[in-house]
mmCIF file of C-alpha atoms and ligand atoms in Angstrom:
data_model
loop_
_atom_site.group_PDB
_atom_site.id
_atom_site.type_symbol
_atom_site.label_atom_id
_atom_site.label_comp_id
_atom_site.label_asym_id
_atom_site.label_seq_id
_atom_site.Cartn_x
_atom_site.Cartn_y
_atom_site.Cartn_z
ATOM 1 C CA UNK A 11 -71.916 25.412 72.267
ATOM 2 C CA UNK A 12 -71.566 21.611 71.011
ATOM 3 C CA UNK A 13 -70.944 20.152 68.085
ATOM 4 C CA UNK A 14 -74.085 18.697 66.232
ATOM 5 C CA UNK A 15 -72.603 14.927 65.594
ATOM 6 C CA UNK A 16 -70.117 12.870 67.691
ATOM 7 C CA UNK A 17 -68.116 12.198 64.434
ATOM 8 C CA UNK A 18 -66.770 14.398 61.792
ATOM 9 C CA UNK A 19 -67.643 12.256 58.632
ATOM 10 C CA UNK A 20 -68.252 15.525 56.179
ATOM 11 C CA UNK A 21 -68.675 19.082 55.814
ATOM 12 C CA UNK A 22 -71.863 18.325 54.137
ATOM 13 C CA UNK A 23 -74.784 19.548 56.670
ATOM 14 C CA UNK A 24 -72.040 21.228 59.160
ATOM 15 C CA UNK A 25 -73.224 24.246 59.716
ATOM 16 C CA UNK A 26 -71.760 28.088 59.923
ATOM 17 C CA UNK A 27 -72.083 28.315 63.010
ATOM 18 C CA UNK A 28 -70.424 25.127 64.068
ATOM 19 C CA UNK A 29 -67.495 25.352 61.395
ATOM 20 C CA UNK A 30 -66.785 28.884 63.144
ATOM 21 C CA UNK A 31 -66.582 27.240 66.372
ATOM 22 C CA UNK A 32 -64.146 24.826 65.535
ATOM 23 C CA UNK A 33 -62.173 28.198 64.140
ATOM 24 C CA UNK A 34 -62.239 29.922 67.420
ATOM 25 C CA UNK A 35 -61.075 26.579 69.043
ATOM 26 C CA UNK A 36 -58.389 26.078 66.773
ATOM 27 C CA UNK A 37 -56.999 29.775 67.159
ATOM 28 C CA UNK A 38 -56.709 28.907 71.126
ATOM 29 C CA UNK A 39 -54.417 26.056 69.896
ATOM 30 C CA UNK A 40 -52.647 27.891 67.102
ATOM 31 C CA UNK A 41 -51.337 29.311 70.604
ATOM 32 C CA UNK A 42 -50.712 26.524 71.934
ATOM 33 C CA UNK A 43 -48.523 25.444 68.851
ATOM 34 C CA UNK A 44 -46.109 28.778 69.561
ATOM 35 C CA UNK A 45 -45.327 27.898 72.460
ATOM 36 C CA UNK A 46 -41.668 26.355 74.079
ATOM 37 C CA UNK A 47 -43.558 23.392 75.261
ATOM 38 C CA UNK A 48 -46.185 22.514 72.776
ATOM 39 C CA UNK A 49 -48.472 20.043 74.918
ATOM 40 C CA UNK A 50 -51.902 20.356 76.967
ATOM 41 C CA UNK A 51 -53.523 17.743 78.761
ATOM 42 C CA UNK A 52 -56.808 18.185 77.022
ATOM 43 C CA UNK A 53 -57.237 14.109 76.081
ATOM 44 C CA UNK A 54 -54.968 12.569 78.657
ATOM 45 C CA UNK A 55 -56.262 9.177 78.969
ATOM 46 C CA UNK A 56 -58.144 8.671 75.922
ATOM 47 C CA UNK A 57 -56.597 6.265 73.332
ATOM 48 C CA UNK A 58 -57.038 7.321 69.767
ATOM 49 C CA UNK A 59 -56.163 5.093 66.600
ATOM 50 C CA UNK A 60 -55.170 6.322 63.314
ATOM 51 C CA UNK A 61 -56.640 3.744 60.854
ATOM 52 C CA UNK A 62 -54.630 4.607 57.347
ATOM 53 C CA UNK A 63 -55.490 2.142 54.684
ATOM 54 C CA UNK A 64 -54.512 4.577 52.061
ATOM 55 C CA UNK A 65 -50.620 6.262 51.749
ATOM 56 C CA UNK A 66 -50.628 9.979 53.480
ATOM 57 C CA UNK A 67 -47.745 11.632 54.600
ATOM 58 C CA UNK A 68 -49.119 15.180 55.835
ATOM 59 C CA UNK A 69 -52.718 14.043 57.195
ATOM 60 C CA UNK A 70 -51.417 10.894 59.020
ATOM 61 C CA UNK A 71 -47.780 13.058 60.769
ATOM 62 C CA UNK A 72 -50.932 15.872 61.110
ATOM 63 C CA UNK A 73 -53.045 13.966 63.164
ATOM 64 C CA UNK A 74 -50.840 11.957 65.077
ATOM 65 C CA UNK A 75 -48.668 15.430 65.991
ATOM 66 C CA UNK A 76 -52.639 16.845 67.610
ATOM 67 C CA UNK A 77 -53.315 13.695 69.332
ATOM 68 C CA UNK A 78 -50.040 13.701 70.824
ATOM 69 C CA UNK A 79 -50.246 17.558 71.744
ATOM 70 C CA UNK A 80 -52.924 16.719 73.345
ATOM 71 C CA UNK A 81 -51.640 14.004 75.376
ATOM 72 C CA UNK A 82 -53.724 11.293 74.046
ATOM 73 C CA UNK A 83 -52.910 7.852 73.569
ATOM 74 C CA UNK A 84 -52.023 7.198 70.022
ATOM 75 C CA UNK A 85 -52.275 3.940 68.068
ATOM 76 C CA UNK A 86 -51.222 3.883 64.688
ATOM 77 C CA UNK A 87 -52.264 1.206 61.991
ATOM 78 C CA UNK A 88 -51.527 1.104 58.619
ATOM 79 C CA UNK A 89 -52.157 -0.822 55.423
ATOM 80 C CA UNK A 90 -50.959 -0.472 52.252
ATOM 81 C CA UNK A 91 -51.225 -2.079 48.811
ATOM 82 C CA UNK A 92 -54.546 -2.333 47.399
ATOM 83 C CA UNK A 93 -55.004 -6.060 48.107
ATOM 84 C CA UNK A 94 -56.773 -5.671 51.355
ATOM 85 C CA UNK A 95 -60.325 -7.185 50.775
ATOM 86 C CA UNK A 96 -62.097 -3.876 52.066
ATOM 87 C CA UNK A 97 -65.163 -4.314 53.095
ATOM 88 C CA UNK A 98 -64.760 -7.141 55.279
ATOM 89 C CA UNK A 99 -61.477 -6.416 56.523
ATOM 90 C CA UNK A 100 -63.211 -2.835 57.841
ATOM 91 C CA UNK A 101 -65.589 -5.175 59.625
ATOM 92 C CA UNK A 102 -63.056 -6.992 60.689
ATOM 93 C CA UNK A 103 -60.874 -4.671 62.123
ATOM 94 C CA UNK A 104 -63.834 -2.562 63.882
ATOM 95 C CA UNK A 105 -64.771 -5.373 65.774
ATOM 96 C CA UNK A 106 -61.003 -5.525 66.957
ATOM 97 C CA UNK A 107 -61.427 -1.727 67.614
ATOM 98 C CA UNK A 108 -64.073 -1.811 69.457
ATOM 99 C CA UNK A 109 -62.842 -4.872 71.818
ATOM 100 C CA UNK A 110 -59.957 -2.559 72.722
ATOM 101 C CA UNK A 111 -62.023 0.266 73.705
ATOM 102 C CA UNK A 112 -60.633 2.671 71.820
ATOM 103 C CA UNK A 113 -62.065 6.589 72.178
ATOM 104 C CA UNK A 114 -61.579 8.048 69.112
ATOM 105 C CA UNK A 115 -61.231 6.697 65.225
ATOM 106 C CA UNK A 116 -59.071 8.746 62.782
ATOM 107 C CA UNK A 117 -60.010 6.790 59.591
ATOM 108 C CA UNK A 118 -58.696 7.188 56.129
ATOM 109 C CA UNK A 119 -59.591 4.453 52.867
ATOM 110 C CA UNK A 120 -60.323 4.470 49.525
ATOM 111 C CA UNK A 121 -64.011 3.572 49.961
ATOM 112 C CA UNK A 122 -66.101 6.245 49.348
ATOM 113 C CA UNK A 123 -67.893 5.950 52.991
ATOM 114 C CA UNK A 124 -65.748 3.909 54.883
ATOM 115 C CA UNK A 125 -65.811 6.448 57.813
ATOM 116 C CA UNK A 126 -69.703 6.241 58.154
ATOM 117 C CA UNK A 127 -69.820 2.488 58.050
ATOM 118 C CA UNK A 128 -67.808 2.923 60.841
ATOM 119 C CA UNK A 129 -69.393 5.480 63.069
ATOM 120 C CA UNK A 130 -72.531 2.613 62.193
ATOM 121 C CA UNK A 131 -70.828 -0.103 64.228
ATOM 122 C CA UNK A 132 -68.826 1.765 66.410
ATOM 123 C CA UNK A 133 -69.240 3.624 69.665
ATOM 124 C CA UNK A 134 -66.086 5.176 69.089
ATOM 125 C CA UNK A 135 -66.003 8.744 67.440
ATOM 126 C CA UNK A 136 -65.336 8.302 64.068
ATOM 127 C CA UNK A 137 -62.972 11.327 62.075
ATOM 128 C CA UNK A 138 -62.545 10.772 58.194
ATOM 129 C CA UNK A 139 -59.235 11.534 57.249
ATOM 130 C CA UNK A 140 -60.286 10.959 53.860
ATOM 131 C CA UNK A 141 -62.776 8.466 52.138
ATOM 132 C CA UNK A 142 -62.071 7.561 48.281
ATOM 133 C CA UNK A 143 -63.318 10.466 46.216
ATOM 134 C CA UNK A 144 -65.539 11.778 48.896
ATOM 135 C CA UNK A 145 -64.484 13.969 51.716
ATOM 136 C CA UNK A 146 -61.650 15.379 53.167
ATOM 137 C CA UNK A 147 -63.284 17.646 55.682
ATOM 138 C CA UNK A 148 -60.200 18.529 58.384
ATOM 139 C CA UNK A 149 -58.296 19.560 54.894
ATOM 140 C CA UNK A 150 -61.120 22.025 53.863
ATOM 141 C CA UNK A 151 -61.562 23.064 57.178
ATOM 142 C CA UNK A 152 -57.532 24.033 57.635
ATOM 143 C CA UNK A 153 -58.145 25.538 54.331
ATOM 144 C CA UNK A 154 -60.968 27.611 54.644
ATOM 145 C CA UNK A 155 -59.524 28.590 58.299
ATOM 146 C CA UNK A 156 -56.380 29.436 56.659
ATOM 147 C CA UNK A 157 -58.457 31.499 54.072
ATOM 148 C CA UNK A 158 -59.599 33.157 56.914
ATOM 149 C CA UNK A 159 -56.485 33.991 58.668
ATOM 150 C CA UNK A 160 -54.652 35.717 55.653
ATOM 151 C CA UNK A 161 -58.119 38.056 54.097
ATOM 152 C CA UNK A 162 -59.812 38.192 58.038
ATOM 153 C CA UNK A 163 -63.549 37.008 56.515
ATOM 154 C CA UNK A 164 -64.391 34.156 53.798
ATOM 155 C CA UNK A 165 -67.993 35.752 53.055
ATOM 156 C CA UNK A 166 -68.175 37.178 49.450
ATOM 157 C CA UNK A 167 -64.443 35.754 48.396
ATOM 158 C CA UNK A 168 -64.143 34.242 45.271
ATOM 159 C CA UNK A 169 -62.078 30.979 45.487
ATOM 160 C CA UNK A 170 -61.483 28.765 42.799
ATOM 161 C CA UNK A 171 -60.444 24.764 42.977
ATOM 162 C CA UNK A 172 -58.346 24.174 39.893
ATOM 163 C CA UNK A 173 -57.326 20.431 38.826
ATOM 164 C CA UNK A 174 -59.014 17.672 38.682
ATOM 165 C CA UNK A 175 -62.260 17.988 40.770
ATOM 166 C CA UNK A 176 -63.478 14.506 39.912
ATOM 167 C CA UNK A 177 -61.176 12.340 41.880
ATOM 168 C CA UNK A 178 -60.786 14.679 44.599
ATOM 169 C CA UNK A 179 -62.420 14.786 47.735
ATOM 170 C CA UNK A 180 -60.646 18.104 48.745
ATOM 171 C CA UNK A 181 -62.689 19.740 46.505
ATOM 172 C CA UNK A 182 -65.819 18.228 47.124
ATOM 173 C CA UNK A 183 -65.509 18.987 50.881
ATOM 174 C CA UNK A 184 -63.981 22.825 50.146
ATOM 175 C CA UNK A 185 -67.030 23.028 47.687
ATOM 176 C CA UNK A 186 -69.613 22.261 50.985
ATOM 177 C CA UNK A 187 -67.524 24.181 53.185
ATOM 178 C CA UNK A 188 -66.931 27.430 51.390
ATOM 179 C CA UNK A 189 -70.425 27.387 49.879
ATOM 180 C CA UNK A 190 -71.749 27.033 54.027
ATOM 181 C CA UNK A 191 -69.390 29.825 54.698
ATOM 182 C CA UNK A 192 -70.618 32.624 52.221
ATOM 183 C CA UNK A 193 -67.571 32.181 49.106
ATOM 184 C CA UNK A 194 -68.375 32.437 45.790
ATOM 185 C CA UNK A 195 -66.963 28.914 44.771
ATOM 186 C CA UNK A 196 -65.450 28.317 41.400
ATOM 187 C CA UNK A 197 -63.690 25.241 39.887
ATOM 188 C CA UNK A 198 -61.555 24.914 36.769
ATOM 189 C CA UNK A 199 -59.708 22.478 35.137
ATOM 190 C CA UNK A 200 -59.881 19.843 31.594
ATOM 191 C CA UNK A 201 -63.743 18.996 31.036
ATOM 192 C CA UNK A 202 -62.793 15.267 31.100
ATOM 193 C CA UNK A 203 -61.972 16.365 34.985
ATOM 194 C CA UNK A 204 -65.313 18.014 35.951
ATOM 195 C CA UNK A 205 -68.064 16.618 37.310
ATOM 196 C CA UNK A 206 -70.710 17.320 34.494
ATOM 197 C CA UNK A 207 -73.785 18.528 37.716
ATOM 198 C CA UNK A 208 -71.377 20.204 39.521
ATOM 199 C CA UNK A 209 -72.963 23.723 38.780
ATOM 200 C CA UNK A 210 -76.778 21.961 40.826
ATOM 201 C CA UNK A 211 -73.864 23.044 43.873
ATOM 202 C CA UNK A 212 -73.998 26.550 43.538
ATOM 203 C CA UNK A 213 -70.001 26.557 41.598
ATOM 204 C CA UNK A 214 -69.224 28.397 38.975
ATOM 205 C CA UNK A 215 -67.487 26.399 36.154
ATOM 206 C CA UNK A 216 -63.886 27.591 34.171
ATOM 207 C CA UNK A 217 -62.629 25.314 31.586
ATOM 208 C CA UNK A 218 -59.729 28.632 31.099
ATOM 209 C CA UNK A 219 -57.108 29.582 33.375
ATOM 210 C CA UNK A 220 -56.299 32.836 32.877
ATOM 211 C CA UNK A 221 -60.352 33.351 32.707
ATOM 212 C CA UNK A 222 -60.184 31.375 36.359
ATOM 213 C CA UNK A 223 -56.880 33.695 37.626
ATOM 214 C CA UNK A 224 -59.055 36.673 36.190
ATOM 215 C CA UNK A 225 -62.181 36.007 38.790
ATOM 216 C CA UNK A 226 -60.174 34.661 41.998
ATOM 217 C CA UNK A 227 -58.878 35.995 44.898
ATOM 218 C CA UNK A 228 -57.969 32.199 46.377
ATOM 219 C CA UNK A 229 -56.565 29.341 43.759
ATOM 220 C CA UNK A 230 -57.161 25.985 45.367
ATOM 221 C CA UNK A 231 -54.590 24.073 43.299
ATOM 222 C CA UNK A 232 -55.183 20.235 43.069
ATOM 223 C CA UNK A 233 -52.938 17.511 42.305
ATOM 224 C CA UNK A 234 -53.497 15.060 39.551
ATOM 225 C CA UNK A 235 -54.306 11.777 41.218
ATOM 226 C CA UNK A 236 -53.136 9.289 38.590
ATOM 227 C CA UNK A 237 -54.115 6.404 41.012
ATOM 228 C CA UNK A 238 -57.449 7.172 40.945
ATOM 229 C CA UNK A 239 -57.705 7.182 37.208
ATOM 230 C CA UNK A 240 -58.682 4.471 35.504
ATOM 231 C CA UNK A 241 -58.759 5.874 31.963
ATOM 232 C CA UNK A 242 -57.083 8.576 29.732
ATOM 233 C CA UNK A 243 -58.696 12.032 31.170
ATOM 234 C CA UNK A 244 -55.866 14.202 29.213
ATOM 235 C CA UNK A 245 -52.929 13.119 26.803
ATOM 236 C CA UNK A 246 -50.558 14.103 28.360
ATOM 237 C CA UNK A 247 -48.691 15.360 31.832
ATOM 238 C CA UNK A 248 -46.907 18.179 29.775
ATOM 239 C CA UNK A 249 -50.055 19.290 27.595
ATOM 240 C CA UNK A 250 -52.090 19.866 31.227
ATOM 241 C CA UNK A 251 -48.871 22.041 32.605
ATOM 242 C CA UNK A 252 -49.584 23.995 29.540
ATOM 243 C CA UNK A 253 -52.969 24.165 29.500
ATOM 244 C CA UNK A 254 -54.186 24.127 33.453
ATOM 245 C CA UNK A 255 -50.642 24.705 35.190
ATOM 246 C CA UNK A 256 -50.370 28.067 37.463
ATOM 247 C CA UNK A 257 -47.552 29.421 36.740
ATOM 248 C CA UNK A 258 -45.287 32.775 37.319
ATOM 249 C CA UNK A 259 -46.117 34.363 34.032
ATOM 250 C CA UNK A 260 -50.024 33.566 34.464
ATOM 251 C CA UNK A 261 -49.580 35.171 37.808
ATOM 252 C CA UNK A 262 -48.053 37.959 37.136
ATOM 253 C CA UNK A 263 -49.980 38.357 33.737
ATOM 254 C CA UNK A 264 -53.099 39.245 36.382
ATOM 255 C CA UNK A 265 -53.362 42.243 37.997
ATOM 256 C CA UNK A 266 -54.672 41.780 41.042
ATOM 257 C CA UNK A 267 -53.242 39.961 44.078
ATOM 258 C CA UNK A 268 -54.227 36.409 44.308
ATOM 259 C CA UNK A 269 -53.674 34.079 46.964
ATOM 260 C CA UNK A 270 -52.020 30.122 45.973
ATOM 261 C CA UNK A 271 -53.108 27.113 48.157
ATOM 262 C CA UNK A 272 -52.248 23.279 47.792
ATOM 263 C CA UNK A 273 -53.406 20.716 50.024
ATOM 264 C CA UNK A 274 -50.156 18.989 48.911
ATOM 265 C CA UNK A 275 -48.423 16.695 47.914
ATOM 266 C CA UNK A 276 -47.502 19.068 45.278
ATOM 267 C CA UNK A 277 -46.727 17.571 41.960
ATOM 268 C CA UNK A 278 -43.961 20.518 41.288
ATOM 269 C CA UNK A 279 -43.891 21.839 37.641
ATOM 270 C CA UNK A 280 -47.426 20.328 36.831
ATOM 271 C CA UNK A 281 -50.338 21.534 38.432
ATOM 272 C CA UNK A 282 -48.369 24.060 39.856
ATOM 273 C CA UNK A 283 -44.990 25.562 39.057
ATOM 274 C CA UNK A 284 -42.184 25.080 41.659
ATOM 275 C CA UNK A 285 -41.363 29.408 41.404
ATOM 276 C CA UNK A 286 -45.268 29.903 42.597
ATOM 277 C CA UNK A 287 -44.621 26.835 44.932
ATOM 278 C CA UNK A 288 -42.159 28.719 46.887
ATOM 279 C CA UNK A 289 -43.431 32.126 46.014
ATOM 280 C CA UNK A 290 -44.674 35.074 48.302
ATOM 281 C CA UNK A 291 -48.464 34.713 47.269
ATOM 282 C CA UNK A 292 -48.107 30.976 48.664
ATOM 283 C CA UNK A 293 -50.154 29.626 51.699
ATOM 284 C CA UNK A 294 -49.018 26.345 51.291
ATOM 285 C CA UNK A 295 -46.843 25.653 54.322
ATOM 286 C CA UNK A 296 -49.140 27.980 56.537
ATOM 287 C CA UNK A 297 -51.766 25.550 55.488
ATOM 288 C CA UNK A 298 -49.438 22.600 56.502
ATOM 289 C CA UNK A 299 -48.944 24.249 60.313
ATOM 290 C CA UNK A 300 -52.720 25.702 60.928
ATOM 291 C CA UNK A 301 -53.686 21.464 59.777
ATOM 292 C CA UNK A 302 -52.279 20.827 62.941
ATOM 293 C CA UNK A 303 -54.276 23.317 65.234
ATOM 294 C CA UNK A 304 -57.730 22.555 62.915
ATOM 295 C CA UNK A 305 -57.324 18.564 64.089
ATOM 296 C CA UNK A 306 -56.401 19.827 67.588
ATOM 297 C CA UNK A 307 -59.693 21.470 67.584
ATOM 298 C CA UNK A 308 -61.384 18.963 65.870
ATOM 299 C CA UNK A 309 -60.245 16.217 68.694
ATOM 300 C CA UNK A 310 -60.673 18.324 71.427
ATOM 301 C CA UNK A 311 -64.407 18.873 70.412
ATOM 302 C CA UNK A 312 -64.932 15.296 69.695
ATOM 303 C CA UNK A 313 -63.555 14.278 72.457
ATOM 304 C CA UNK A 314 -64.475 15.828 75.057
ATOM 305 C CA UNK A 315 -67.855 16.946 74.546
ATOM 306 C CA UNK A 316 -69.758 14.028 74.222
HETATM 307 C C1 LIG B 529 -55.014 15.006 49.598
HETATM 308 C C2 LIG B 529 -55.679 13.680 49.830
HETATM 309 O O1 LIG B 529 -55.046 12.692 50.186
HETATM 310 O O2 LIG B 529 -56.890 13.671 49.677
HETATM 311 N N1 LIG B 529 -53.865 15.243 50.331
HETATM 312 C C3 LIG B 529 -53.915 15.539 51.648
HETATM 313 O O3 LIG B 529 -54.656 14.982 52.401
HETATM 314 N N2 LIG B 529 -53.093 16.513 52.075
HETATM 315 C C4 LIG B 529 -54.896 15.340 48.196
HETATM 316 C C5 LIG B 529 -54.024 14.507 47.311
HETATM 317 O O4 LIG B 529 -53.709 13.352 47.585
HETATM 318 O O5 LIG B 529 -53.658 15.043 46.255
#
């Protein structure tokens, strides 16, 4: 089996069957990943750059850690401050790319599409490590594959996205994921923070918590990103703890067992309290090691198949 693209820009139009492939893959390097010596030669001799214009900690140590397990080349550039001008620095800066003859593009920017313009000009693969409010697909993919590891399946699970689903690509990429993959997707969070034709995608819409905690077996707990917004969505940091944060007594409140993931960084004692942080029900540094297999996969795939 292949992959349908040569670039991973979305997990819209991915299908089942190709997001399960990229499972199986990644178990073979989950493997890997126990071992003494954590290396294969998979990509020895390709030359991979990791194009950050936007801060990351996790996704940028997350790739580079695959790449180099993989015994690629690795190139790292980064940007930051916002006073790049994008679009034609992008241009700029593929043309560079693509005199160096670089393999494979790990790409992340605030642009919403950044990493298609770039699989346009490029003959490089292109991997979006996160485009403005858009995607995130290698952190829904880690997710949903971490979903999978801890309840065996993802068909019929109910798995809600809590926080603020408007400036968050995490949740629009879990949203096309988990829909392809048979959950029963839910979001919930301040109204100001949903996207008012969200429910046209097949999610089911809480504006209550313990209503949301109720009808999940998976919370998908979001961070606020205050760089993002650009207005007032809720007065205040300690009124949205109070109102939205998932905490031990809500958790506890519930009956049944339910299952806390964060795709980090975790703003602790607001979206989510530092106890259910650290707490047994918590995924959230399983999520942090199986990123590292997912991209494995995802780079392997990529780059050796076509
Ligand atoms: C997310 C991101 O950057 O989109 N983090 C991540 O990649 N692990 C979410 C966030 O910034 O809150």
């Amino acid at each position: 089996m292949k992959l349908k693209s040569r670039h991973l820009l979305g997990l819209k139009g991915m299908d089942r069957n190709e997001i399960e492939f990229i499972f199986d893959t990644a178990l073979n390097f989950r493997e890997v990943l126990e071992r003494p010596i954590k290396k294969v030669p998979t990509l020895q001799g390709k030359t991979i750059v990791n194009l950050f214009f936007e801060s990351s900690t996790r996704t940028r140590i997350s790739f580079e850690l695959a790449e180099r397990r993989l015994s690629a080349d690795v190139v790292n550039f980064s940007v930051s401050g916002s006073s790049v001008a994008k679009g034609e620095t992008l241009k700029d800066t593929a043309r560079n790319i693509e005199a160096m003859k670089i393999d494979m593009v790990v790409i992340r920017h605030s642009s919403p599409g950044a990493a298609m313009f770039l699989s346009r000009v490029l003959k490089s693969s292109i991997i979006n490590a996160g485009d403005g409010t858009h995607e995130h697909p290698t952190q829904a993919l880690l997710d949903m594959f971490t979903i999978k590891e801890k309840f065996g399946k993802i068909d019929g699970l109910k798995v809600c996205i809590v926080g603020d689903i408007l400036h968050s690509r995490v949740a629009l990429s879990n949203i096309f994921g988990l829909k392809t993959m048979g959950a029963n997707v839910a979001v919930c969070g301040p109204r100001t923070l949903i996207p008012r034709d969200l429910e046209k995608l097949g999610v089911k819409v809480y504006y209550d918590i313990n209503q949301a905690i109720r009808n999940s077996d998976v919370l998908n707990v979001l961070r606020i990103q205050l760089e993002r917004q650009d207005r007032v969505f809720f007065p205040s940091i300690r009124e949205y703890h109070l109102y939205f944060g998932i905490t031990k007594e809500r958790i506890e409140k519930n009956n049944r067992e339910i299952i806390i993931m964060h795709p980090g960084p975790i703003n602790r004692d607001v979206e989510i309290s530092a106890d259910v942080a650290d707490g047994s029900q918590s995924l959230i540094l399983q999520q942090v090691l199986n990123g590292v297999a997912v991209r494995m996969a995802v780079l392997y795939l990529l780059g050796t198949q076509n």
